[in-house]
XYZ file of C-alpha atoms in Angstrom:
410
model
C -27.174 1.415 73.952
C -23.346 2.473 72.975
C -22.821 6.730 72.393
C -22.256 6.746 69.017
C -25.371 5.142 67.902
C -27.591 7.184 69.996
C -27.104 10.315 67.765
C -27.713 7.687 64.389
C -30.969 6.767 66.241
C -31.699 10.502 67.581
C -31.500 11.280 63.781
C -34.207 8.752 63.073
C -36.624 9.130 65.169
C -36.109 12.362 63.831
C -36.890 12.073 60.518
C -39.852 9.667 61.201
C -41.947 11.510 63.909
C -40.694 14.902 61.974
C -44.445 14.505 59.337
C -46.575 18.092 59.491
C -49.464 19.404 58.244
C -49.798 21.808 56.257
C -52.454 24.697 58.323
C -53.040 28.509 56.762
C -50.382 28.337 54.692
C -47.371 27.134 58.214
C -45.442 24.580 59.569
C -47.924 22.457 62.154
C -45.389 20.317 64.818
C -46.004 17.205 66.317
C -46.227 16.972 69.644
C -43.801 14.016 69.702
C -40.991 16.466 67.689
C -41.339 19.884 70.083
C -37.849 17.780 72.115
C -34.821 17.961 68.942
C -35.721 20.110 66.949
C -35.896 23.904 65.979
C -38.735 24.935 65.248
C -37.552 26.160 61.441
C -35.723 22.764 60.711
C -38.619 20.839 58.129
C -38.300 17.570 57.278
C -37.478 18.769 53.361
C -34.529 20.783 54.643
C -33.090 17.220 57.097
C -32.700 15.721 53.625
C -31.170 18.779 51.941
C -29.328 18.660 54.309
C -27.467 15.361 54.450
C -28.540 14.284 51.435
C -25.867 15.017 48.380
C -26.865 18.234 46.226
C -26.123 16.788 42.595
C -29.340 14.086 43.704
C -32.807 15.822 42.696
C -35.702 15.362 45.147
C -38.896 14.317 43.808
C -41.672 15.351 46.436
C -45.429 13.236 45.749
C -48.651 14.508 47.655
C -51.325 12.465 45.775
C -53.375 10.546 46.844
C -56.491 9.797 49.467
C -53.960 8.044 52.320
C -51.634 11.188 51.633
C -53.869 13.891 51.606
C -52.890 15.972 54.275
C -49.382 14.183 54.086
C -46.507 15.094 52.116
C -43.673 12.857 51.519
C -39.613 13.242 50.699
C -38.802 10.493 48.165
C -34.552 10.549 48.094
C -32.726 7.887 46.759
C -29.072 6.870 47.532
C -25.514 7.993 45.833
C -23.598 5.451 44.084
C -20.591 5.183 44.342
C -18.805 6.019 41.250
C -15.799 3.397 40.040
C -12.494 4.872 39.402
C -10.705 3.777 35.733
C -7.854 1.790 37.148
C -6.053 3.125 33.048
C -7.435 4.308 29.723
C -8.997 2.031 28.523
C -8.682 0.529 24.549
C -12.334 1.899 23.053
C -10.975 5.345 24.683
C -8.480 6.048 22.137
C -9.096 8.160 18.923
C -9.220 6.680 15.583
C -6.087 8.449 14.944
C -3.515 7.239 18.025
C -4.835 3.226 16.856
C -3.569 3.946 13.589
C -0.576 5.074 14.534
C 0.190 1.943 16.891
C -1.384 0.038 14.565
C 1.156 1.658 11.830
C 3.918 -0.064 13.981
C 3.159 -3.219 13.492
C 4.184 -5.934 12.031
C 1.387 -8.048 8.832
C 1.127 -10.683 9.856
C 0.146 -9.328 13.863
C -1.689 -5.880 11.735
C -3.604 -9.795 10.340
C -3.929 -10.667 13.972
C -5.436 -7.797 15.814
C -7.995 -7.415 13.073
C -9.948 -10.146 14.417
C -10.236 -8.521 17.804
C -13.186 -6.328 16.916
C -15.347 -4.864 14.666
C -13.704 -2.108 15.521
C -10.268 -2.766 15.491
C -10.773 -4.747 12.326
C -11.633 -1.396 9.801
C -8.957 -0.133 11.393
C -6.251 -2.870 10.536
C -7.793 -2.143 7.171
C -7.396 0.915 6.529
C -5.607 2.517 3.219
C -2.438 3.701 5.257
C -1.842 1.178 6.952
C -1.961 -0.987 3.633
C 0.453 1.360 0.816
C 3.050 -0.996 -0.089
C 2.838 -4.991 0.589
C 5.781 -7.013 0.233
C 4.415 -11.736 -0.288
C 8.041 -12.253 -1.169
C 8.120 -15.688 -0.363
C 4.824 -16.835 -0.338
C 3.241 -19.378 -2.879
C -0.012 -19.752 -2.811
C -2.603 -16.482 -3.205
C -5.952 -16.915 -3.932
C -8.880 -14.954 -1.932
C -5.626 -13.156 0.124
C -4.351 -11.429 -2.758
C -8.176 -9.849 -4.247
C -8.493 -8.388 0.103
C -4.793 -6.340 0.137
C -5.341 -4.784 -3.254
C -8.861 -4.133 -2.479
C -6.627 -2.984 0.561
C -5.506 0.402 -1.469
C -1.854 -0.899 -1.357
C -0.024 2.083 -3.462
C 3.341 -0.785 -4.076
C 2.909 -4.570 -4.096
C 5.676 -7.281 -4.834
C 4.444 -10.788 -5.591
C 6.614 -12.159 -7.657
C 7.751 -16.551 -8.255
C 4.127 -16.476 -6.619
C 0.911 -18.814 -7.515
C -2.349 -16.931 -7.870
C -5.847 -18.478 -7.707
C -9.157 -16.671 -7.906
C -9.009 -13.449 -6.008
C -11.897 -13.262 -5.761
C -12.790 -9.246 -5.230
C -16.028 -8.617 -3.378
C -16.673 -5.102 -5.828
C -15.807 -3.057 -9.335
C -14.168 -1.052 -7.736
C -11.273 0.244 -9.544
C -7.370 -0.982 -7.568
C -5.397 2.151 -6.305
C -2.325 0.050 -7.098
C 0.578 2.159 -8.767
C 3.213 -0.243 -8.195
C 2.320 -3.745 -9.510
C 5.361 -6.466 -9.623
C 3.816 -9.521 -10.793
C 7.094 -10.963 -12.832
C 7.246 -14.586 -13.605
C 3.805 -15.745 -11.316
C 1.900 -19.291 -12.403
C -1.382 -17.765 -12.690
C -3.996 -17.658 -15.480
C -4.249 -15.332 -18.215
C -8.166 -14.392 -17.227
C -7.184 -13.793 -13.252
C -4.190 -11.074 -14.796
C -7.365 -9.704 -17.219
C -9.059 -9.663 -13.858
C -6.271 -7.638 -12.391
C -5.027 -5.040 -14.312
C -8.572 -3.909 -15.749
C -8.734 -2.559 -12.400
C -5.527 -0.623 -12.376
C -5.843 2.548 -13.791
C -3.314 4.440 -12.009
C 0.067 1.633 -12.712
C 3.343 3.517 -13.215
C 5.011 0.317 -13.136
C 4.632 -2.223 -14.718
C 7.052 -5.997 -14.606
C 4.818 -9.237 -16.104
C 8.053 -10.623 -17.437
C 7.652 -13.816 -18.190
C 4.163 -14.210 -19.024
C 1.074 -15.451 -20.952
C -0.800 -12.433 -22.309
C -3.509 -11.716 -24.109
C -5.133 -7.851 -26.604
C -7.453 -6.932 -23.648
C -4.413 -7.039 -21.345
C -2.773 -5.344 -23.799
C -5.566 -3.220 -24.148
C -6.286 -2.762 -20.166
C -2.735 -1.536 -19.985
C -2.599 1.281 -22.789
C -5.963 2.886 -20.498
C -2.461 3.331 -17.771
C -1.414 5.964 -18.988
C 1.798 7.238 -16.377
C 3.173 4.221 -16.947
C 6.939 4.623 -17.058
C 8.625 1.393 -16.183
C 7.577 -1.326 -18.091
C 8.738 -4.557 -18.168
C 7.316 -7.132 -20.557
C 10.553 -9.418 -20.865
C 9.484 -13.017 -21.934
C 5.891 -12.430 -22.529
C 3.399 -13.650 -25.369
C -0.026 -13.494 -26.361
C -0.205 -10.449 -27.318
C -0.969 -8.841 -31.311
C 1.126 -5.958 -32.797
C -1.690 -4.093 -33.387
C -2.371 -4.581 -29.568
C 1.251 -3.701 -28.953
C 1.781 -0.633 -31.620
C -2.085 1.163 -29.624
C -0.671 0.816 -26.158
C 2.676 2.389 -27.138
C 0.624 5.625 -28.664
C -1.126 5.599 -25.359
C 1.301 5.574 -23.159
C 3.612 8.307 -24.128
C 5.092 9.454 -20.641
C 7.512 5.408 -20.461
C 10.862 5.983 -20.006
C 12.234 2.413 -19.612
C 10.644 -0.431 -21.346
C 12.051 -3.412 -21.062
C 10.329 -5.964 -23.993
C 13.483 -8.261 -25.206
C 13.197 -12.207 -25.072
C 9.278 -11.827 -26.597
C 8.211 -14.486 -28.199
C 7.755 -11.983 -31.145
C 7.819 -11.785 -34.826
C 9.047 -9.026 -37.380
C 5.914 -7.214 -37.141
C 6.304 -6.823 -34.135
C 9.872 -5.814 -33.448
C 8.496 -2.778 -36.675
C 5.278 -2.520 -34.143
C 8.062 -0.576 -31.290
C 10.113 0.831 -34.401
C 7.177 2.813 -35.589
C 5.364 3.672 -31.933
C 8.165 3.348 -29.153
C 7.375 6.601 -27.153
C 10.283 9.628 -27.557
C 10.371 9.490 -23.910
C 12.188 6.034 -23.768
C 15.465 6.564 -22.066
C 15.916 2.762 -21.225
C 15.362 0.292 -23.951
C 16.421 -3.096 -23.930
C 15.338 -4.948 -27.203
C 17.279 -7.821 -27.441
C 16.874 -11.563 -28.098
C 15.523 -10.795 -31.737
C 17.720 -13.067 -33.395
C 16.705 -12.166 -37.171
C 13.967 -10.160 -36.151
C 15.347 -6.897 -36.004
C 16.534 -5.466 -38.920
C 19.416 -2.041 -39.879
C 16.039 -0.880 -40.938
C 15.352 -1.643 -36.974
C 17.455 0.514 -35.096
C 17.297 3.125 -37.786
C 14.027 4.077 -36.528
C 14.640 3.724 -32.824
C 17.716 5.671 -32.944
C 15.348 8.373 -34.987
C 12.169 7.975 -32.637
C 14.450 8.149 -29.004
C 16.910 10.875 -29.587
C 17.706 11.143 -25.766
C 18.553 7.255 -25.572
C 20.835 6.459 -22.454
C 21.315 2.954 -21.992
C 20.209 0.658 -25.000
C 20.444 -3.619 -24.857
C 20.781 -4.844 -29.390
C 21.785 -7.765 -27.638
C 21.335 -11.253 -29.402
C 20.436 -9.785 -33.258
C 22.270 -11.242 -35.605
C 21.841 -8.291 -38.582
C 23.337 -5.416 -36.076
C 26.268 -4.925 -38.059
C 29.238 -2.134 -37.732
C 27.354 -0.086 -39.879
C 24.476 0.232 -36.748
C 27.645 2.770 -35.428
C 27.800 5.705 -37.307
C 23.146 5.287 -35.891
C 24.248 5.088 -32.987
C 26.960 7.545 -32.734
C 24.161 10.002 -33.220
C 23.083 9.418 -29.891
C 25.060 12.127 -28.066
C 23.275 10.796 -24.390
C 24.375 6.887 -24.863
C 26.021 6.011 -22.479
C 25.161 2.526 -21.981
C 25.419 0.113 -24.396
C 25.203 -3.761 -25.140
C 25.785 -6.251 -28.495
C 26.412 -8.733 -26.680
C 26.479 -11.999 -29.074
C 25.508 -10.126 -32.908
C 27.259 -12.483 -34.027
C 28.082 -9.779 -37.159
C 30.538 -7.637 -36.082
C 33.924 -7.856 -35.982
C 36.382 -8.240 -32.678
C 38.485 -5.850 -34.490
C 36.109 -3.042 -34.656
C 35.397 -2.854 -31.548
C 38.055 -0.696 -31.311
C 36.094 2.537 -33.169
C 34.235 3.142 -30.101
C 35.858 5.172 -28.799
C 34.577 7.451 -30.139
C 31.408 6.979 -28.888
C 32.741 9.975 -26.518
C 30.195 9.564 -23.330
C 30.028 5.523 -23.337
C 30.458 4.675 -19.718
C 29.731 0.859 -20.101
C 30.172 -1.541 -23.107
C 28.992 -5.081 -23.392
C 30.776 -7.810 -26.175
C 29.935 -11.112 -23.915
C 30.640 -13.166 -26.348
C 32.649 -11.411 -29.656
C 35.887 -11.248 -28.043
C 38.254 -13.785 -25.986
C 39.157 -13.149 -22.344
C 42.719 -13.383 -23.678
C 42.089 -9.947 -25.908
C 39.784 -8.107 -23.393
C 42.276 -6.988 -21.871
C 43.809 -5.448 -24.731
C 40.619 -4.086 -25.646
C 40.233 -2.306 -21.906
C 43.636 -0.498 -22.373
C 42.537 1.251 -26.097
C 39.094 1.594 -24.717
C 40.401 3.319 -20.853
C 37.133 5.591 -20.307
C 34.418 2.803 -21.091
C 34.329 -0.513 -18.747
C 33.499 -3.473 -20.672
C 31.138 -6.175 -19.591
C 30.351 -5.358 -16.176
C 27.150 -5.792 -16.653
C 25.965 -9.992 -18.164
C 21.480 -9.060 -16.510
C 20.262 -6.085 -18.255
C 18.319 -3.955 -15.182
C 16.038 -1.801 -17.392
C 13.110 -1.717 -15.757
C 13.589 -5.272 -13.706
C 11.734 -4.376 -10.534
C 14.508 -5.723 -8.581
C 18.484 -5.944 -9.473
C 19.903 -9.052 -9.515
C 23.070 -8.371 -8.073
C 21.048 -6.343 -4.892
C 19.537 -8.229 -2.032
C 17.578 -5.750 -0.230
C 14.048 -6.772 -1.150
C 13.463 -2.859 -3.222
C 10.468 -1.933 -5.554
C 12.697 0.228 -8.552
C 13.914 1.905 -5.687
C 11.634 1.415 -2.821
C 11.145 0.042 0.276
C 7.448 -2.166 1.116
C 5.925 -1.485 4.836
C 4.824 -4.790 4.918
C 6.833 -7.717 5.674
C 5.541 -11.291 4.396
C 7.724 -13.700 6.757
C 7.793 -17.430 6.653
C-alpha cells in the first residue's frame, strides 16, 4: 500500500473502531482504540474536526440495539455552483423597465411573449405614453389593447378601425387623440369616446359623428384643441351643449361640416371666450354678417380667424374685424362679395401679419397689393392649420407639436 493512502486507511479504522461505552459519566475506550489516538479524542470531536463547520451534526441513540452505542450522523457538503453572470430574473422591475423603454414598438411586443413577468412589464403604462400607428392599415383588438395600456398620446389617422374589444369598462387615460379620416363605425367611435374623460387635443376630421359622441365630448372639459372639420351627424342642440361645457377651448376647427344655419348660429351664440384660433370657413350662405359680429363679440382675443368661402361676408365686416386688436392671421378667400379694390383697407390693421385672399384677385394684381400692404404677407398659407394635429407642410410625425416614442414601422 502506498504511503499516501495509509493515513486515510488509519483514519477510517480509527472512526470505525472508536465507538465507546459510557461508564459512570466517562468514556471508556475499547482495546482496538489504544494504539492510534490520545484518550481525549472522541469520535464526535473527530467528526467536528474533519466536517464543514456550518453543517449541523445530528446524533441518535434510540432503539434497543443502540442503547449502549451512540451513532454520529454527518452530511457531506454540496459544492455550490458558481454563477457565470447576472440572471435576467434577478434584475429589479425598475431596471427592466429602463431597458424596455429603449426598445422599438415591434421589439417591445416581441419581449412581451417571453414570460408572464415580461408580459406585465412590457405593457406597463410608463412605456405606452405615446404611440404612432400611422401606416397600420387595419386596427381591431390592437387598438383596444393600446388604449387600455394607458397611452396618453395616440396617432392613427387614415386607418380602418374594426372592433377594439375592450376587456373592461375602465376609463381611458388618453389626452391627445388623432383619428382624422379613419374608416370607423359610429357605434365603435361612441364606445371609444365614451371612455375618454381627460382629452386635451382631439381630431375627428372627416368622420360621421352622433349626438351621443358630442355629449361624450362635453364631459371632457379640459379640451384645448378640437378639430371637427368635415364632420356630420349631430344636432345644433348637442353642439351648443358641448360648447357651453368645454370652456377652455383655444383652437377650434368647424370648417366644411354638414351644418345648417342653425349649427352656425349655435356656434356664434355659444363659442367660449377662450378661443383664439377659429376656422369657420366653408358655409357659403349659412354664415351671415350677424354671425360674424356675434363671434367677434364673444371672442375678443382672436388671433387667427378663417372666414373663407362665405359669400355673405362683405366689406362691411372690415370695421367689425378691426375690433380684434390681437388679430394676426385672417383668411377671407373666395368671399366673393369683397371687392378686390377694397383689400387695400387692410392697411388699417396694424397688427395683421398674414392675409389669405385666394380667388379674390388675379395673380397679376398680387404684386401691386403686396406693395400697398408691405407689413402683411399675402397668400402664403393655402391650407389652414387651426387645431389640426399635423401641418400639411410638415414632413415630421408630430402630434400637435409632440413626438410619439413608440412608432409603427411597416
